Amino acid sequence: MRAASLVWSTGGGMDESAIRDRAAPIGREEPCRVLDGMVDGLSERGGAVLLSGDPGIGKSTLLDHVAGRAGVRVVRARGVESETVLPYSVLADVLLPLRERFADVPSAQRRALEKCLALSEATGAGPYAVCAGALGVLAAAGEREPLVVLVDDLHWADADSRRVLLFVARRLATERLALVMAARTEHDAAVGWEGVHHLPIPALGEQACRELLRRRDLDPAAPAVDRLLRLSSGNPLVLLEYADRLARARALGRKQPDQEWEIPGPRVERAWWGPMTRLSPAAHEALLYVALSRCSTAALVDRALRTAGLPADALAPAEEAGLVRSGPEGYALRHPVLRPLVLGHSSAAQRLRTYRVLADVSSGELRTWYRAAATAAPDEAVAAALATEAARTRQRGELDSSARAWHRAAELSPEPADRSARLFNAAQDAFLGGATGDAAHWAEQALRWSDTPELTADIELLRGQARSWLGDPAAAHRLLVSAAAAVEPADPARACTLYAAAAMPAAMAGRIDAAAECAARCGGLADALDPGVERRLAAAMEGNMAALTGDVERSRDLLRRAGAELPGAGGVEEQQLTVLIGQAHSWVDEDERARVAVDGVVDWARRYGVPALLPFALVARGEMESWGHWAAARADGAEALRWGREFGHRAMTGYALTTLARLEGLRGDREQCTRLIAQYDEQCGEGVPGLEAFAQGALGSAALTAGDLDASRSRLERAFAAAADAGLRNPNLMPFVADLAEAHSRAGHRDRVREIADWLEERADSTGLAWPAAAHARCRMMLAESADEAWRWQTAAERAQARRVMTFETARTRLVFGQTLRRLRRPAAAREPLGDARRIFAALGASPWAAMAEAELAAAGHRPGPGSARLPQTELLTAQELQVARVVAEGLSNIEAAAALFLSRKTVEAHLTRIYRKLGLRSRSDLARYLTQTGVVA
C-alpha cells in the first residue's frame, strides 16, 4: 500500500529554531539550500521543484529533510508502480487530507474532483476542471497556513495525477504552497516538465562518501572502503547497503570473498539480492504477491496467500530481512527498486499464476486488469472485458488510463479486426490525452490489422494528425494525401475529410501550392455530396488557402459561407474550424468577423474548460491584435506559448514564438527577440519550415529597430525569399516587407526600394487590401523628390489606413512623412507628423521608435518638454497580469476569472492587487474604464 500521510512538522515539542538548524544530509548542501530557501519564503511566494536522480541517490532523504525542517503543514504521497493504471491514485493521497477545503473551489471543479476521486457519482469530470480544482484546493489550504506537499517516486505516479501535479507546479508563484517531487533519472524525469525548477541530484563525491561511512562506524581508511566507493559510484543507498553487508560479515567473523563485490548486474541488485537468496521458496512466492499486487492491502494479500496455499506467516522472513514492511494500510516493499529484482528472479509461469490468484480474490476493475495480466495468449473474453473497462474509463475523461486499457485489450484480441479497432481506440485516446508519440505508434500498429478501407482511412487520418503535431508536417501531408486517394473511390466523404486534413500540414511545411491543391480536391468532392459537414469543411479550407494565396474576394465569399453554415456553438471540432475561419477573415481585412469568431472560441474554451483550443485561438487573436494593441497581443501570445508547450503543439508553439519575437524586436528588446527565435529553431524550426519567413522577418525587424542595417537587410531579404518559396502571396501576412524597404532606404539603396514599392503596388491592386496600399504609399514617400509629392503619397496612405486599424503602421507612415519633409527642408511642416508618430509609438510601447521620432523632432527644431513621450501604464503589467485585468474588466468575478484562466482565486487576487498598484487604480470599474480607454478591451 502506498505511503501517504499528513504531518504536522512542528509536533513532538520541536521549536522553530531547532527546525531551522536541522543539518543538511551529507553532500547535499546545495540542493538543501534551494529547498530550504523555497520553504522559508512561503510567507511571500510559493514554488515547485522536481528532484531527479538514480535509484538510491538520496531523493527521499531530501524529501525527509524538507518535512523535518518545514515547520508548517506537510502532506506526503508516493507513486506506486503497481498502481500506475489507477487514475488519480496519487492525487487522492495529496487531496483527501485536505478535503475540508473542497468547499472553497467553484462547484463545477468540486464535482470534477469528487468524481475523479470516487467521492461521488457525478459525470463529465473534464481533466482541466480537475486540474483547476486541485490547484484551488491546495491554494485554499495554503491560504489558511503555509503548506508543503511532497511527492516521492513521481515516475510511478499515474498519468492523470502527473498531469494535475504539472498543472499545479507551474502556477504556484503567488501561493503559500511548496510542491517538491522526486523522480528517477532513467524515466526522463524532466521531459514535459518545462517551466518547473528541475534539480538533478548528482552522485556523492568521494569525501562525502567517506564521511557517510565514518558516521556508520566504518574506518574511512580501511582497505575495503576503496572497493566500496568504486562499486557504489557515489550512490548512497548502494554504498550503505554494501557497508551493512560488510559489517554483518565482520560481526559473524566471516571474511567476504572479493568476488562477492564483483557480481554482474545492476548495483542495486548486488546490494539487495543477498538477503533475498536466504528466503525460503514460500517467502519468495509471497514476496511476488506483494510485488505484483496493484492494491497491497493486508486483507487482499492475505487472502491471495491463502488461496495459493501458502502459510499465513509466509511473508515473515521477508519482513525480518527488511525487504517488506507491514502497517495498517497493508504491505509494501522496503524500497521500490526491489520490485524489478523480485520479478526478474521469478519465471513467467510464476508471474502468470500469481496474477490468476490475484484476479480470483479481487473484484471490479482490478479483477479485469489482473485477468488481463494473467493471460499469456489472445483471449476474446478477457479482451472484451478490458475493452468495456476502457470505454468506461474514457467516459470519465481518464484518457491516459483508457488508452492503456484499449492497448492491452488489443494485445489480447484474437481477431485482427478487433485488434485493429481497439488499437485505433487506444491511439485516439492517447492522442486526445496528449501522448502523441504513443498515438502515432499505435496507429501504425492498427494499420497492419485493418481489413476495411473505412477503418484504414480513419486510422490514417489520426496518424497524419499525430505526425503533424509531432513536428513532421511534410510526412503528415504525404500520408494523408495517399490515404485520401486510396479511399476516394469507395468513400468520397472520408476522402474529402482526409484532403482537408492534408491542407494545413502542407502549409506548415512551406508548400502552400500543395495545400491549395488539397483544399481544391476537398471542395470538388464536397460539391458532389449532400450538404453537411464536408461542404462546410471544404469552404473553410478553400477560403483559408485563397486567403494565403491572395485571392481575396474568393476567400471572403468562401469564409462567409463556411461561417454561416457552422451549427451554432457546436463542439470542439466546430470551435477549431471557427478559429481557422476567423483567422483567415483577418487576413482578408474582415476584422470584425475575425474578432467575433475568435473571441467566441476563447470565451467558449474558458467557459467549458477546454484549454486544448487555446493555443491556436490565442495565437490567432494575438496576431490580429499586433496591428494595434501590442499589450494585448503580447499577453495572448504568452498564454498561447504556455499552452502550446504544455500540450506539445509544436506548430502553435513555433507560431507563438515568432509572433512574440516580432513584437519584442519592434519594442526594442532585440536580445529577447533573438532568444525566442533560438527557441523556435531548437523546438520546431526544421520541422515546420512554413514559419521560417516569420522567424527571419522577426530578426530582421529587430535589427532595423536597433539600427543594424546590414543584419536587417540580410534577414529581411531571407524572409521575403522564404515567403515567395512557400507560395505566400498575401501581403497582410508579410508586414516585414515594408521594413525591408525602409532598411534599404536608410542605406541609400533607392533602386531596391522602388522594386519593393512596385511589388506592394501590384499586391495592393490585385488584392484590394488596405495594408499593402498604405505600405506602398509609404515606400513612394521615401523616394519623393518634392514636398508636394510627399503630400500626395501621405494622403494616399491615410485613405488606406482609414480602412482598418493599423496603429503601428500609421505611426510608421507619419514618421517617414516627417523625415521626408525634413529631408526636403520643410522642418516646420515636419513637426506635426513627427509629434503624432512619437505619441502613437509611446502609447503602443514602441520605445525605440518613439525615441527616433523624438530625435527627428529635435532636428526639426522642436524642444519637447519632459515626459512628452511616456510609455503606457499597461507596459508595467506582466503578460499574465494583463490577461487577469482583461477578464476582470469584462465583468468576471475573481472566482470566475480563476476558472477561466485555470488559476487559483488567490493568484487572481494577488495579480489584481499588483495591477491596481501599477496602474494607480482603486476598483474594478476603474480598471474596466481604463482598459476600454486604452483599447485593450472593447
mmCIF file of N, CA and C in Angstrom, residues 891-931:
data_model
loop_
_atom_site.group_PDB
_atom_site.id
_atom_site.type_symbol
_atom_site.label_atom_id
_atom_site.label_comp_id
_atom_site.label_asym_id
_atom_site.label_seq_id
_atom_site.Cartn_x
_atom_site.Cartn_y
_atom_site.Cartn_z
ATOM 1 N N GLY A 891 -16.014 41.817 -16.649
ATOM 2 C CA GLY A 891 -17.111 41.565 -15.723
ATOM 3 C C GLY A 891 -17.038 40.284 -14.933
ATOM 4 N N LEU A 892 -15.986 39.501 -15.062
ATOM 5 C CA LEU A 892 -15.887 38.246 -14.328
ATOM 6 C C LEU A 892 -15.501 38.512 -12.878
ATOM 7 N N SER A 893 -16.074 37.720 -11.973
ATOM 8 C CA SER A 893 -15.673 37.777 -10.570
ATOM 9 C C SER A 893 -14.301 37.124 -10.426
ATOM 10 N N ASN A 894 -13.710 37.233 -9.238
ATOM 11 C CA ASN A 894 -12.401 36.621 -9.026
ATOM 12 C C ASN A 894 -12.457 35.107 -9.207
ATOM 13 N N ILE A 895 -13.518 34.485 -8.686
ATOM 14 C CA ILE A 895 -13.658 33.028 -8.829
ATOM 15 C C ILE A 895 -13.843 32.666 -10.296
ATOM 16 N N GLU A 896 -14.670 33.427 -11.015
ATOM 17 C CA GLU A 896 -14.889 33.154 -12.434
ATOM 18 C C GLU A 896 -13.618 33.394 -13.240
ATOM 19 N N ALA A 897 -12.888 34.432 -12.897
ATOM 20 C CA ALA A 897 -11.631 34.708 -13.593
ATOM 21 C C ALA A 897 -10.624 33.584 -13.357
ATOM 22 N N ALA A 898 -10.576 33.080 -12.128
ATOM 23 C CA ALA A 898 -9.662 31.981 -11.815
ATOM 24 C C ALA A 898 -10.006 30.747 -12.631
ATOM 25 N N ALA A 899 -11.298 30.432 -12.739
ATOM 26 C CA ALA A 899 -11.723 29.266 -13.518
ATOM 27 C C ALA A 899 -11.412 29.464 -14.994
ATOM 28 N N ALA A 900 -11.636 30.685 -15.506
ATOM 29 C CA ALA A 900 -11.418 30.942 -16.930
ATOM 30 C C ALA A 900 -9.946 30.834 -17.310
ATOM 31 N N LEU A 901 -9.061 31.291 -16.425
ATOM 32 C CA LEU A 901 -7.633 31.305 -16.729
ATOM 33 C C LEU A 901 -6.899 30.106 -16.143
ATOM 34 N N PHE A 902 -7.628 29.182 -15.491
ATOM 35 C CA PHE A 902 -7.042 27.986 -14.886
ATOM 36 C C PHE A 902 -5.980 28.364 -13.856
ATOM 37 N N LEU A 903 -6.352 29.341 -13.022
ATOM 38 C CA LEU A 903 -5.515 29.790 -11.921
ATOM 39 C C LEU A 903 -6.288 29.605 -10.628
ATOM 40 N N SER A 904 -5.644 29.822 -9.507
ATOM 41 C CA SER A 904 -6.357 29.802 -8.237
ATOM 42 C C SER A 904 -6.936 31.186 -7.956
ATOM 43 N N ARG A 905 -7.955 31.224 -7.113
ATOM 44 C CA ARG A 905 -8.560 32.504 -6.744
ATOM 45 C C ARG A 905 -7.524 33.414 -6.101
ATOM 46 N N LYS A 906 -6.657 32.857 -5.265
ATOM 47 C CA LYS A 906 -5.658 33.675 -4.585
ATOM 48 C C LYS A 906 -4.666 34.288 -5.583
ATOM 49 N N THR A 907 -4.322 33.532 -6.632
ATOM 50 C CA THR A 907 -3.436 34.079 -7.651
ATOM 51 C C THR A 907 -4.082 35.260 -8.352
ATOM 52 N N VAL A 908 -5.373 35.132 -8.666
ATOM 53 C CA VAL A 908 -6.088 36.242 -9.299
ATOM 54 C C VAL A 908 -6.093 37.451 -8.374
ATOM 55 N N GLU A 909 -6.371 37.222 -7.085
ATOM 56 C CA GLU A 909 -6.407 38.333 -6.135
ATOM 57 C C GLU A 909 -5.041 39.010 -6.026
ATOM 58 N N ALA A 910 -3.971 38.194 -6.016
ATOM 59 C CA ALA A 910 -2.627 38.767 -5.919
ATOM 60 C C ALA A 910 -2.301 39.587 -7.168
ATOM 61 N N HIS A 911 -2.675 39.053 -8.330
ATOM 62 C CA HIS A 911 -2.450 39.803 -9.564
ATOM 63 C C HIS A 911 -3.227 41.116 -9.547
ATOM 64 N N LEU A 912 -4.482 41.081 -9.088
ATOM 65 C CA LEU A 912 -5.290 42.302 -9.062
ATOM 66 C C LEU A 912 -4.676 43.363 -8.150
ATOM 67 N N THR A 913 -4.160 42.938 -7.027
ATOM 68 C CA THR A 913 -3.505 43.885 -6.114
ATOM 69 C C THR A 913 -2.359 44.595 -6.818
ATOM 70 N N ARG A 914 -1.536 43.821 -7.538
ATOM 71 C CA ARG A 914 -0.403 44.433 -8.250
ATOM 72 C C ARG A 914 -0.890 45.295 -9.415
ATOM 73 N N ILE A 915 -1.947 44.858 -10.086
ATOM 74 C CA ILE A 915 -2.485 45.633 -11.211
ATOM 75 C C ILE A 915 -2.954 46.998 -10.733
ATOM 76 N N TYR A 916 -3.745 47.020 -9.648
ATOM 77 C CA TYR A 916 -4.237 48.299 -9.121
ATOM 78 C C TYR A 916 -3.075 49.216 -8.740
ATOM 79 N N ARG A 917 -2.053 48.635 -8.108
ATOM 80 C CA ARG A 917 -0.912 49.448 -7.674
ATOM 81 C C ARG A 917 -0.152 50.007 -8.875
ATOM 82 N N LYS A 918 0.104 49.171 -9.881
ATOM 83 C CA LYS A 918 0.881 49.617 -11.037
ATOM 84 C C LYS A 918 0.140 50.653 -11.867
ATOM 85 N N LEU A 919 -1.181 50.506 -11.974
ATOM 86 C CA LEU A 919 -1.958 51.413 -12.812
ATOM 87 C C LEU A 919 -2.511 52.601 -12.035
ATOM 88 N N GLY A 920 -2.336 52.603 -10.710
ATOM 89 C CA GLY A 920 -2.856 53.690 -9.901
ATOM 90 C C GLY A 920 -4.372 53.708 -9.837
ATOM 91 N N LEU A 921 -4.994 52.516 -9.814
ATOM 92 C CA LEU A 921 -6.456 52.402 -9.793
ATOM 93 C C LEU A 921 -6.912 51.845 -8.463
ATOM 94 N N ARG A 922 -8.236 51.979 -8.209
ATOM 95 C CA ARG A 922 -8.760 51.539 -6.917
ATOM 96 C C ARG A 922 -9.881 50.520 -7.015
ATOM 97 N N SER A 923 -10.474 50.346 -8.168
ATOM 98 C CA SER A 923 -11.668 49.495 -8.243
ATOM 99 C C SER A 923 -11.737 48.784 -9.585
ATOM 100 N N ARG A 924 -12.630 47.805 -9.638
ATOM 101 C CA ARG A 924 -12.847 47.059 -10.868
ATOM 102 C C ARG A 924 -13.437 47.961 -11.953
ATOM 103 N N SER A 925 -14.308 48.865 -11.552
ATOM 104 C CA SER A 925 -14.891 49.773 -12.539
ATOM 105 C C SER A 925 -13.833 50.705 -13.108
ATOM 106 N N ASP A 926 -12.905 51.178 -12.254
ATOM 107 C CA ASP A 926 -11.784 51.991 -12.749
ATOM 108 C C ASP A 926 -10.956 51.201 -13.761
ATOM 109 N N LEU A 927 -10.733 49.926 -13.443
ATOM 110 C CA LEU A 927 -9.931 49.078 -14.330
ATOM 111 C C LEU A 927 -10.626 48.890 -15.674
ATOM 112 N N ALA A 928 -11.927 48.600 -15.644
ATOM 113 C CA ALA A 928 -12.672 48.414 -16.883
ATOM 114 C C ALA A 928 -12.643 49.688 -17.726
ATOM 115 N N ARG A 929 -12.806 50.831 -17.071
ATOM 116 C CA ARG A 929 -12.811 52.100 -17.789
ATOM 117 C C ARG A 929 -11.431 52.371 -18.421
ATOM 118 N N TYR A 930 -10.378 52.105 -17.659
ATOM 119 C CA TYR A 930 -9.025 52.370 -18.163
ATOM 120 C C TYR A 930 -8.684 51.471 -19.349
ATOM 121 N N LEU A 931 -8.982 50.177 -19.248
ATOM 122 C CA LEU A 931 -8.643 49.268 -20.337
ATOM 123 C C LEU A 931 -9.486 49.538 -21.575
#
